[in-house]
Coordinates of C-alpha atoms in Angstrom, one line a residue:
X1 CA -14.7 -68.2 -45.5
X2 CA -14.8 -64.4 -46.1
X3 CA -11.9 -62.4 -44.6
X4 CA -12.6 -59.6 -42.2
X5 CA -10.9 -56.3 -42.0
X6 CA -8.8 -57.5 -39.0
X7 CA -7.8 -60.7 -40.9
X8 CA -6.6 -58.5 -43.8
X9 CA -4.3 -56.6 -41.4
X10 CA -3.0 -59.8 -39.8
X11 CA -2.1 -61.3 -43.1
X12 CA -0.3 -58.2 -44.2
X13 CA -2.9 -57.0 -46.7
X14 CA -3.2 -53.6 -45.1
X15 CA -3.8 -51.7 -48.3
X16 CA -7.3 -53.1 -48.9
X17 CA -8.9 -51.5 -45.7
X18 CA -6.8 -48.4 -46.4
X19 CA -8.3 -48.2 -49.8
X20 CA -11.8 -48.4 -48.6
X21 CA -11.1 -45.9 -45.9
X22 CA -9.5 -43.4 -48.3
X23 CA -12.2 -43.6 -50.9
X24 CA -15.0 -43.2 -48.3
X25 CA -13.2 -40.2 -46.7
X26 CA -12.6 -38.6 -50.0
X27 CA -16.2 -39.0 -51.2
X28 CA -17.5 -37.6 -47.9
X29 CA -15.1 -34.7 -48.2
X30 CA -16.9 -33.5 -51.3
X31 CA -20.2 -33.1 -49.5
X32 CA -19.5 -29.6 -48.0
X33 CA -18.4 -28.4 -51.4
X34 CA -21.5 -29.6 -53.1
X35 CA -23.8 -28.3 -50.4
X36 CA -22.6 -24.8 -51.3
X37 CA -23.3 -25.2 -54.9
X38 CA -26.8 -23.9 -54.7
X39 CA -25.5 -20.7 -53.0
X40 CA -22.8 -19.9 -55.5
X41 CA -23.4 -16.9 -57.8
X42 CA -21.6 -15.1 -60.6
X43 CA -19.5 -12.0 -59.8
X44 CA -17.0 -9.5 -61.2
X45 CA -15.4 -10.6 -64.5
X46 CA -18.2 -13.1 -65.0
X47 CA -20.5 -10.3 -66.1
X48 CA -18.0 -8.6 -68.4
X49 CA -16.7 -11.7 -70.3
X50 CA -20.2 -13.2 -70.5
X51 CA -21.8 -10.1 -71.8
X52 CA -21.8 -10.7 -75.6
X53 CA -22.7 -14.4 -75.2
X54 CA -25.5 -13.6 -72.8
X55 CA -27.1 -11.0 -75.0
X56 CA -26.8 -13.4 -78.0
X57 CA -28.6 -16.2 -76.0
X58 CA -31.4 -13.9 -74.7
X59 CA -32.0 -12.5 -78.2
X60 CA -31.8 -15.7 -80.2
X61 CA -31.6 -18.8 -78.0
X62 CA -29.2 -20.1 -80.6
X63 CA -26.1 -22.0 -79.6
X64 CA -24.6 -21.1 -82.9
X65 CA -25.0 -17.3 -82.2
X66 CA -23.6 -17.8 -78.7
X67 CA -20.5 -19.5 -80.1
X68 CA -20.2 -16.6 -82.6
X69 CA -20.4 -14.2 -79.7
X70 CA -17.8 -16.2 -77.8
X71 CA -15.3 -16.0 -80.7
X72 CA -16.1 -12.2 -80.9
X73 CA -15.2 -11.9 -77.2
X74 CA -11.9 -13.7 -77.8
X75 CA -11.1 -11.3 -80.6
X76 CA -12.1 -8.3 -78.5
X77 CA -9.9 -9.2 -75.5
X78 CA -7.0 -10.5 -77.7
X79 CA -6.5 -7.0 -78.9
X80 CA -7.5 -5.0 -75.8
X81 CA -6.6 -7.0 -72.7
X82 CA -4.8 -10.4 -72.9
X83 CA -3.9 -13.1 -75.3
X84 CA -5.0 -16.2 -73.3
X85 CA -7.5 -17.1 -76.1
X86 CA -8.9 -20.3 -74.8
X87 CA -9.4 -19.0 -71.2
X88 CA -11.3 -16.0 -72.7
X89 CA -13.4 -18.4 -74.7
X90 CA -14.3 -20.3 -71.5
X91 CA -14.9 -17.0 -69.6
X92 CA -17.5 -16.0 -72.2
X93 CA -19.5 -19.2 -71.5
X94 CA -20.0 -18.7 -67.8
X95 CA -23.2 -20.5 -66.7
X96 CA -25.3 -17.4 -66.1
X97 CA -25.0 -16.6 -69.8
X98 CA -27.8 -19.2 -70.2
X99 CA -29.7 -19.1 -66.9
X100 CA -29.6 -17.1 -63.7
X101 CA -30.1 -20.3 -61.8
X102 CA -27.2 -22.2 -63.5
X103 CA -24.2 -21.0 -61.6
X104 CA -24.5 -23.8 -59.0
X105 CA -22.9 -26.1 -61.5
X106 CA -19.6 -24.4 -61.1
X107 CA -18.3 -26.1 -58.0
X108 CA -19.4 -29.5 -59.3
X109 CA -17.9 -28.9 -62.7
X110 CA -14.6 -27.6 -61.5
X111 CA -14.2 -30.3 -58.8
X112 CA -15.2 -32.9 -61.4
X113 CA -12.6 -31.7 -63.9
X114 CA -9.9 -31.8 -61.3
X115 CA -10.8 -35.3 -60.2
X116 CA -11.1 -36.5 -63.8
X117 CA -7.8 -35.0 -65.0
X118 CA -5.7 -36.2 -62.0
X119 CA -7.4 -39.6 -62.0
X120 CA -6.9 -40.1 -65.7
X121 CA -3.2 -39.2 -65.4
X122 CA -2.6 -41.3 -62.3
X123 CA -4.3 -44.3 -63.8
X124 CA -2.1 -44.2 -66.9
X125 CA 1.0 -43.6 -64.8
X126 CA 0.4 -46.1 -62.0
X127 CA -1.7 -48.9 -63.6
X128 CA -0.8 -48.8 -67.3
X129 CA 2.9 -47.8 -66.9
X130 CA 4.0 -49.0 -63.5
X131 CA 1.8 -52.1 -63.4
X132 CA 0.1 -51.3 -60.1
X133 CA -3.2 -52.8 -59.2
X134 CA -6.4 -50.8 -59.6
X135 CA -6.9 -51.1 -55.8
X136 CA -3.6 -49.4 -55.2
X137 CA -4.4 -46.8 -57.8
X138 CA -7.7 -46.0 -56.1
X139 CA -5.9 -45.7 -52.7
X140 CA -3.2 -43.3 -54.0
X141 CA -5.7 -41.4 -56.2
X142 CA -8.1 -40.8 -53.4
X143 CA -5.4 -39.6 -51.0
X144 CA -3.7 -37.3 -53.5
X145 CA -7.0 -35.8 -54.6
X146 CA -7.8 -35.2 -51.0
X147 CA -4.6 -33.2 -50.6
X148 CA -5.1 -31.2 -53.9
X149 CA -8.7 -30.2 -53.1
X150 CA -8.6 -29.8 -49.3
X151 CA -5.4 -27.8 -49.0
X152 CA -5.6 -25.6 -52.1
X153 CA -4.7 -22.1 -50.8
X154 CA -7.7 -20.2 -52.2
X155 CA -10.9 -22.2 -52.6
X156 CA -12.7 -19.3 -54.3
X157 CA -10.6 -19.3 -57.5
X158 CA -10.1 -23.1 -57.4
X159 CA -13.7 -24.2 -57.1
X160 CA -16.4 -21.6 -56.7
X161 CA -15.7 -18.6 -58.9
X162 CA -16.1 -19.6 -62.5
X163 CA -13.8 -16.9 -64.0
X164 CA -10.9 -17.8 -61.7
X165 CA -11.4 -21.6 -61.9
X166 CA -11.7 -21.5 -65.7
X167 CA -8.3 -19.8 -65.9
X168 CA -6.5 -22.1 -63.4
X169 CA -8.4 -25.2 -62.5
X170 CA -9.5 -26.1 -66.1
X171 CA -5.9 -25.7 -67.5
X172 CA -4.5 -27.9 -64.7
X173 CA -7.1 -30.6 -65.6
X174 CA -6.2 -30.1 -69.3
X175 CA -2.5 -30.7 -68.6
X176 CA -3.4 -33.9 -66.7
X177 CA -5.7 -35.2 -69.5
X178 CA -3.1 -34.3 -72.2
X179 CA -0.2 -36.1 -70.4
X180 CA -2.4 -39.1 -69.7
X181 CA -3.0 -39.4 -73.5
X182 CA 0.8 -39.1 -74.0
X183 CA 1.4 -42.1 -71.7
X184 CA -1.3 -44.0 -73.5
X185 CA 0.3 -43.2 -76.9
X186 CA 3.7 -44.3 -75.7
X187 CA 2.3 -47.7 -74.6
X188 CA 0.3 -48.5 -77.7
X189 CA 1.2 -46.0 -80.3
X190 CA -2.4 -45.3 -81.3
X191 CA -2.9 -42.3 -83.5
X192 CA -6.1 -41.3 -81.7
X193 CA -4.2 -40.9 -78.5
X194 CA -1.7 -38.6 -80.3
X195 CA -4.6 -36.6 -81.8
X196 CA -6.3 -36.2 -78.4
X197 CA -3.1 -35.2 -76.8
X198 CA -2.5 -32.6 -79.5
X199 CA -6.0 -31.2 -78.9
X200 CA -5.6 -30.9 -75.1
X201 CA -2.1 -29.5 -75.3
X202 CA -3.1 -26.9 -78.0
X203 CA -5.9 -25.6 -75.8
X204 CA -3.6 -25.6 -72.8
X205 CA -1.4 -23.2 -74.8
X206 CA -4.2 -20.7 -74.8
X207 CA -4.7 -20.6 -71.0
X208 CA -2.6 -19.3 -68.1
X209 CA 1.2 -19.4 -68.7
X210 CA 2.1 -21.2 -65.5
X211 CA 0.1 -24.3 -66.3
X212 CA 1.2 -24.2 -70.0
X213 CA 4.8 -24.3 -68.9
X214 CA 4.1 -27.1 -66.5
X215 CA 2.3 -29.2 -69.2
X216 CA 5.1 -28.6 -71.7
X217 CA 7.8 -29.5 -69.2
X218 CA 5.9 -32.7 -68.2
X219 CA 5.6 -33.7 -71.8
X220 CA 9.4 -33.4 -72.3
X221 CA 10.0 -35.5 -69.2
X222 CA 7.6 -38.2 -70.3
X223 CA 9.1 -38.3 -73.7
X224 CA 12.6 -38.7 -72.3
X225 CA 11.6 -41.4 -69.9
X226 CA 9.6 -43.4 -72.5
X227 CA 12.0 -43.0 -75.4
X228 CA 13.3 -46.5 -74.9
X229 CA 10.0 -47.9 -76.1
X230 CA 10.8 -46.9 -79.6
X231 CA 11.4 -44.0 -82.0
X232 CA 7.7 -43.5 -82.4
X233 CA 7.8 -41.8 -79.0
X234 CA 9.4 -38.8 -80.8
X235 CA 6.0 -38.1 -82.3
X236 CA 5.1 -36.8 -78.9
X237 CA 6.9 -33.7 -80.2
X238 CA 3.8 -33.0 -82.2
X239 CA 1.5 -32.2 -79.2
X240 CA 4.4 -30.2 -77.8
X241 CA 4.7 -28.2 -81.0
X242 CA 0.9 -27.5 -81.0
X243 CA 1.0 -26.3 -77.4
X244 CA 4.0 -24.1 -78.2
X245 CA 2.1 -22.6 -81.2
X246 CA -0.9 -21.9 -79.0
X247 CA 1.3 -20.4 -76.3
X248 CA 3.0 -18.2 -78.9
X249 CA -0.4 -17.0 -80.2
X250 CA -1.2 -16.0 -76.7
X251 CA 2.1 -14.4 -75.9
X252 CA 2.2 -12.3 -79.0
X253 CA -1.3 -10.8 -78.5
X254 CA -1.4 -7.0 -78.7
X255 CA -3.7 -7.0 -75.7
X256 CA -0.8 -8.1 -73.5
X257 CA 1.0 -4.8 -74.0
X258 CA -2.3 -2.9 -73.4
X259 CA -2.8 -4.6 -70.1
X260 CA 0.8 -4.4 -69.1
X261 CA 0.9 -0.7 -69.8
X262 CA 4.1 1.4 -70.2
X263 CA 6.1 -1.0 -68.0
X264 CA 5.5 -4.0 -70.3
X265 CA 8.7 -4.7 -72.3
X266 CA 9.8 -8.0 -73.8
X267 CA 13.5 -8.2 -73.7
X268 CA 16.1 -11.0 -73.7
X269 CA 17.7 -9.6 -70.6
X270 CA 14.3 -9.6 -68.8
X271 CA 13.6 -13.1 -69.8
X272 CA 17.0 -14.4 -68.7
X273 CA 16.8 -12.4 -65.5
X274 CA 13.4 -13.9 -64.7
X275 CA 14.9 -17.4 -65.0
X276 CA 17.3 -16.7 -62.2
X277 CA 14.6 -15.1 -60.0
X278 CA 12.3 -18.0 -60.6
X279 CA 14.9 -20.4 -59.4
X280 CA 15.4 -18.4 -56.2
X281 CA 11.8 -17.9 -55.5
X282 CA 11.0 -21.5 -56.4
X283 CA 13.5 -22.8 -53.9
X284 CA 12.1 -20.5 -51.3
X285 CA 8.6 -21.7 -52.3
X286 CA 9.6 -25.4 -51.7
X287 CA 10.7 -24.7 -48.1
X288 CA 7.7 -22.4 -47.5
X289 CA 5.3 -25.1 -48.7
X290 CA 6.6 -27.7 -46.3
X291 CA 6.0 -25.2 -43.5
X292 CA 2.7 -23.7 -44.7
X293 CA 0.9 -27.0 -45.3
X294 CA 2.0 -29.3 -42.4
X295 CA -1.2 -31.5 -42.5
X296 CA -0.8 -31.9 -46.2
X297 CA 2.8 -32.9 -45.8
X298 CA 1.8 -35.4 -43.1
X299 CA -0.6 -37.0 -45.6
X300 CA 2.2 -37.1 -48.2
X301 CA 4.4 -38.9 -45.6
X302 CA 1.7 -41.6 -45.5
X303 CA 1.7 -41.6 -49.3
X304 CA 5.4 -42.2 -49.2
X305 CA 5.0 -45.3 -46.9
X306 CA 2.2 -46.7 -49.1
X307 CA 4.2 -46.1 -52.3
X308 CA 7.2 -47.9 -50.8
X309 CA 5.0 -50.9 -49.8
X310 CA 3.6 -51.0 -53.4
X311 CA 6.9 -50.5 -55.2
X312 CA 8.8 -53.0 -53.2
X313 CA 6.7 -55.7 -54.9
X314 CA 6.0 -54.3 -58.3
X315 CA 9.5 -53.1 -59.1
X316 CA 11.2 -56.6 -59.0
X317 CA 8.1 -58.4 -60.3
X318 CA 7.8 -56.3 -63.5
X319 CA 11.5 -55.4 -63.6
X320 CA 10.8 -51.7 -63.6
X321 CA 13.8 -49.5 -64.2
X322 CA 14.4 -46.0 -62.7
X323 CA 17.6 -44.6 -64.3
X324 CA 19.3 -41.3 -63.3
X325 CA 17.1 -40.7 -60.2
X326 CA 19.0 -37.5 -59.3
X327 CA 18.6 -35.9 -62.7
X328 CA 14.8 -36.8 -62.9
X329 CA 14.1 -35.5 -59.4
X330 CA 16.1 -32.4 -60.0
X331 CA 14.2 -31.8 -63.3
X332 CA 10.8 -32.1 -61.5
X333 CA 11.8 -29.5 -59.0
X334 CA 13.3 -27.3 -61.7
X335 CA 9.9 -27.6 -63.5
X336 CA 8.2 -26.5 -60.2
X337 CA 10.6 -23.4 -60.2
X338 CA 9.8 -22.7 -63.8
X339 CA 6.1 -22.1 -63.1
X340 CA 7.2 -18.9 -61.2
X341 CA 8.8 -17.5 -64.4
X342 CA 5.7 -15.9 -66.0
X343 CA 4.9 -14.0 -62.8
X344 CA 8.4 -12.8 -62.3
X345 CA 8.8 -11.9 -66.0
X346 CA 6.0 -9.4 -65.8
X347 CA 7.2 -7.9 -62.5
X348 CA 4.9 -9.7 -60.1
X349 CA 5.8 -11.8 -57.1
X350 CA 4.0 -14.8 -55.6
X351 CA 5.5 -14.2 -52.1
X352 CA 4.1 -10.7 -51.7
X353 CA 0.6 -11.5 -52.9
X354 CA 0.8 -9.2 -55.9
X355 CA -0.8 -11.8 -58.2
X356 CA -4.1 -13.4 -58.9
X357 CA -5.1 -15.9 -56.2
X358 CA -5.3 -18.5 -58.8
X359 CA -1.5 -18.4 -59.2
X360 CA -0.8 -19.8 -55.7
X361 CA -3.3 -22.5 -56.4
X362 CA -1.5 -23.6 -59.5
X363 CA 1.9 -23.5 -57.7
X364 CA 0.5 -25.6 -54.9
X365 CA -0.8 -28.2 -57.3
X366 CA 2.5 -28.4 -59.2
X367 CA 4.3 -28.7 -55.9
X368 CA 2.2 -31.7 -54.8
X369 CA 2.6 -33.3 -58.2
X370 CA 6.4 -32.7 -58.2
X371 CA 6.6 -34.2 -54.7
X372 CA 4.5 -37.2 -55.7
X373 CA 6.6 -37.8 -58.8
X374 CA 9.8 -37.5 -56.8
X375 CA 8.5 -40.0 -54.3
X376 CA 7.6 -42.5 -57.0
X377 CA 11.0 -42.2 -58.8
X378 CA 13.2 -42.0 -55.7
X379 CA 11.5 -44.9 -53.9
X380 CA 11.3 -46.9 -57.2
X381 CA 15.0 -46.6 -57.6
X382 CA 15.6 -47.6 -53.9
X383 CA 13.4 -50.7 -54.4
X384 CA 15.2 -51.5 -57.6
X385 CA 18.6 -51.4 -55.9
X386 CA 17.8 -52.8 -52.5
X387 CA 15.0 -55.4 -53.0
X388 CA 11.8 -56.0 -51.1
X389 CA 12.7 -55.3 -47.5
X390 CA 9.8 -57.5 -46.0
X391 CA 11.1 -57.1 -42.4
X392 CA 10.8 -53.3 -42.6
X393 CA 7.2 -53.3 -43.7
X394 CA 5.3 -53.1 -40.5
X395 CA 7.8 -50.9 -38.7
X396 CA 7.7 -48.4 -41.6
X397 CA 3.9 -48.4 -41.6
X398 CA 3.9 -47.8 -37.8
X399 CA 6.5 -45.1 -37.9
X400 CA 5.1 -43.3 -40.9
X401 CA 1.5 -43.3 -39.6
X402 CA 2.6 -42.3 -36.1
X403 CA 4.7 -39.4 -37.4
X404 CA 1.9 -38.2 -39.6
X405 CA -0.6 -38.4 -36.7
X406 CA 1.7 -36.5 -34.5
X407 CA 2.1 -33.7 -37.1
X408 CA -1.7 -33.5 -37.5
X409 CA -2.2 -33.3 -33.7
X410 CA 0.5 -30.6 -33.3
X411 CA -0.6 -28.6 -36.3
X412 CA -4.3 -29.2 -36.1
X413 CA -4.9 -25.5 -36.5
X414 CA -4.0 -26.0 -40.1
X415 CA -7.2 -28.0 -40.6
X416 CA -9.2 -24.8 -40.3
X417 CA -7.7 -23.8 -43.7
X418 CA -9.0 -26.9 -45.3
X419 CA -11.7 -26.6 -47.9
X420 CA -14.2 -28.7 -45.9
X421 CA -13.7 -26.6 -42.8
X422 CA -14.1 -23.4 -44.6
X423 CA -17.3 -24.6 -46.4
X424 CA -18.7 -26.2 -43.2
X425 CA -18.0 -23.0 -41.2
X426 CA -19.7 -20.8 -43.8
X427 CA -22.8 -23.1 -43.8
X428 CA -22.9 -23.7 -40.0
X429 CA -22.7 -20.0 -39.1
X430 CA -25.7 -19.2 -41.3
X431 CA -23.7 -17.0 -43.6
X432 CA -24.4 -19.1 -46.6
X433 CA -28.2 -18.8 -46.0
X434 CA -27.9 -15.1 -45.6
X435 CA -25.8 -14.7 -48.7
X436 CA -28.2 -16.8 -50.7
X437 CA -31.2 -14.8 -49.6
X438 CA -29.5 -11.5 -50.5
X439 CA -28.3 -12.8 -53.9
X440 CA -31.8 -14.2 -54.7
X441 CA -33.2 -10.7 -53.8
X442 CA -30.6 -9.0 -56.1
X443 CA -31.3 -11.3 -59.0
X444 CA -35.1 -10.8 -58.6
X445 CA -34.6 -7.0 -58.9
X446 CA -32.2 -7.2 -61.9
X447 CA -34.4 -9.6 -63.8
X448 CA -37.4 -7.4 -63.4
X449 CA -38.0 -6.1 -66.9
X450 CA -40.1 -3.2 -65.6
X451 CA -37.1 -1.7 -63.8
X452 CA -34.8 0.4 -66.0
X453 CA -32.8 2.3 -63.5
X454 CA -32.1 -0.4 -60.8
X455 CA -31.4 0.4 -57.2
X456 CA -30.2 -2.5 -55.1
X457 CA -29.1 -3.0 -51.5
X458 CA -25.5 -3.7 -50.6
X459 CA -24.7 -7.3 -50.1
X460 CA -23.5 -7.5 -46.4
X461 CA -21.6 -10.1 -44.5
X462 CA -18.6 -12.3 -45.5
X463 CA -18.7 -14.2 -48.8
X464 CA -15.6 -16.5 -48.4
X465 CA -15.2 -19.0 -50.0
X466 CA -17.7 -17.5 -52.4
X467 CA -17.1 -14.2 -54.1
X468 CA -19.1 -11.0 -54.7
X469 CA -17.5 -8.0 -56.3
X470 CA -19.8 -5.3 -54.8
X471 CA -22.1 -2.9 -56.7
X472 CA -21.3 0.6 -55.5
X473 CA -23.0 4.0 -55.1
X474 CA -21.4 5.2 -58.3
X475 CA -23.3 4.1 -61.4
X476 CA -20.1 4.8 -63.5
X477 CA -18.1 2.2 -61.5
X478 CA -16.9 -0.8 -63.6
X479 CA -18.9 -3.4 -61.9
X480 CA -22.1 -1.3 -62.0
X481 CA -21.7 -0.7 -65.7
X482 CA -21.0 -4.3 -66.6
X483 CA -23.9 -5.7 -64.6
X484 CA -26.2 -3.0 -65.9
X485 CA -25.3 -4.0 -69.5
X486 CA -25.7 -7.8 -68.7
X487 CA -29.2 -7.3 -67.3
X488 CA -30.1 -4.6 -69.8
X489 CA -30.6 -1.8 -67.3
X490 CA -30.0 1.9 -68.1
X491 CA -28.2 2.3 -64.8
X492 CA -27.4 0.3 -61.7
X493 CA -26.5 1.6 -58.2
X494 CA -26.4 0.3 -54.7
X495 CA -27.3 1.9 -51.4
X496 CA -26.9 0.9 -47.7
X497 CA -29.3 -2.0 -46.9
X498 CA -31.0 -0.1 -44.0
X499 CA -31.8 2.8 -46.3
X500 CA -33.0 0.5 -49.1
X501 CA -35.3 -1.4 -46.7
X502 CA -36.7 1.9 -45.3
X503 CA -37.5 3.1 -48.8
X504 CA -39.2 -0.2 -49.6
X505 CA -41.4 0.1 -46.5
X506 CA -42.5 3.6 -47.5
X507 CA -43.4 2.4 -51.0

């Protein structure tokens, strides 16, 4: 006789209905994001970095020529702006390089990469290494991804703006893919896993410095924890060396000094001083994160209860060992503090908002992963030392879920910051439709080959969570110039919408 949902709960198999619920909720949570995909448009740096590749595509329709132009863009910016060579390569391939209707792929692509990277890493960690069932992996994966996507501080740079997401979301996914391959290598010692890990980590070295440090630090931790499997684990140093090489190529770029200006100085004292500052600001960031994301922390409390329920069985069954829990957990939070270092080294600050909005996104993601890792290791050690604790199972579930529910009720205002609410509100208020109509109108003017000196109306209304760096009245303005070159116009200016419409009526 087939068991019902209620029978599963009565027999203690609560994780099966929880898994179904978590997966369904997570899948449904993606719908508002994908509904905005057709509204999304390129903006700002997309036009600048995609200029050479776009012109190559328009003139030749040759992918080879486009790749040549992409490498030319990397060279150009390496000497004139910044050394993050792989990020610049990605920037140059923004979707509107190939089609003015292609930008809608950005939210799907970035969300997909984040899901793929995190899921790959969690599968290797939970199923392959810690011997959890695929059902339990799906449960934890869905809940963790829900937190990472829904409570990311700035949805624009995480999901919708290609330039920002390519510099922060893609590298985070790369770090996850790379570390997943490292776990696979340590379990089977297959050369192909080491090669793929080396590839992902090398590319990671050419992206933003925060995620590069996170990836390198996670590699070191995995190698230390898996060293007992044999000396072949030491070959994991090879991907680490490749990433370090990629990072050095990026750090030594002449363009870094150009962008940093007269205040850019690389000194030993400055580097050491930034370490101390990163520890201070990182510790402050830990406390601030618990306060700033109460609903996310409520969900992580539920994760802690579920993890304990899983580990209380798997730890004794598979004789899992969690040595030096204090040192490992301290290392994880030290790694979290370390991602502040690049920002502080160049004189920025995460707390005062003087950095790219992609930085808080990365810091939030690292915070959640450090918290998840600490829960796994700490609870695993407790289960190793104290046993199963069957009598505590239902009371802990009840207490954990009740506490989480209470936090959500009290802090329900925080739900308005979630990605789904922001997207839903933008669609429901009609702002998405207005923005799409205006951007379609703008694209129609700019793609009209008969127009050489383009005059367009201002884009009015709010764009969050989308982004539009406005065209101005001054044709010499940076945005005006870059868009004019991208669309091959002699000049480009904007005027107030009411004036533009009045002139159009006269014509």
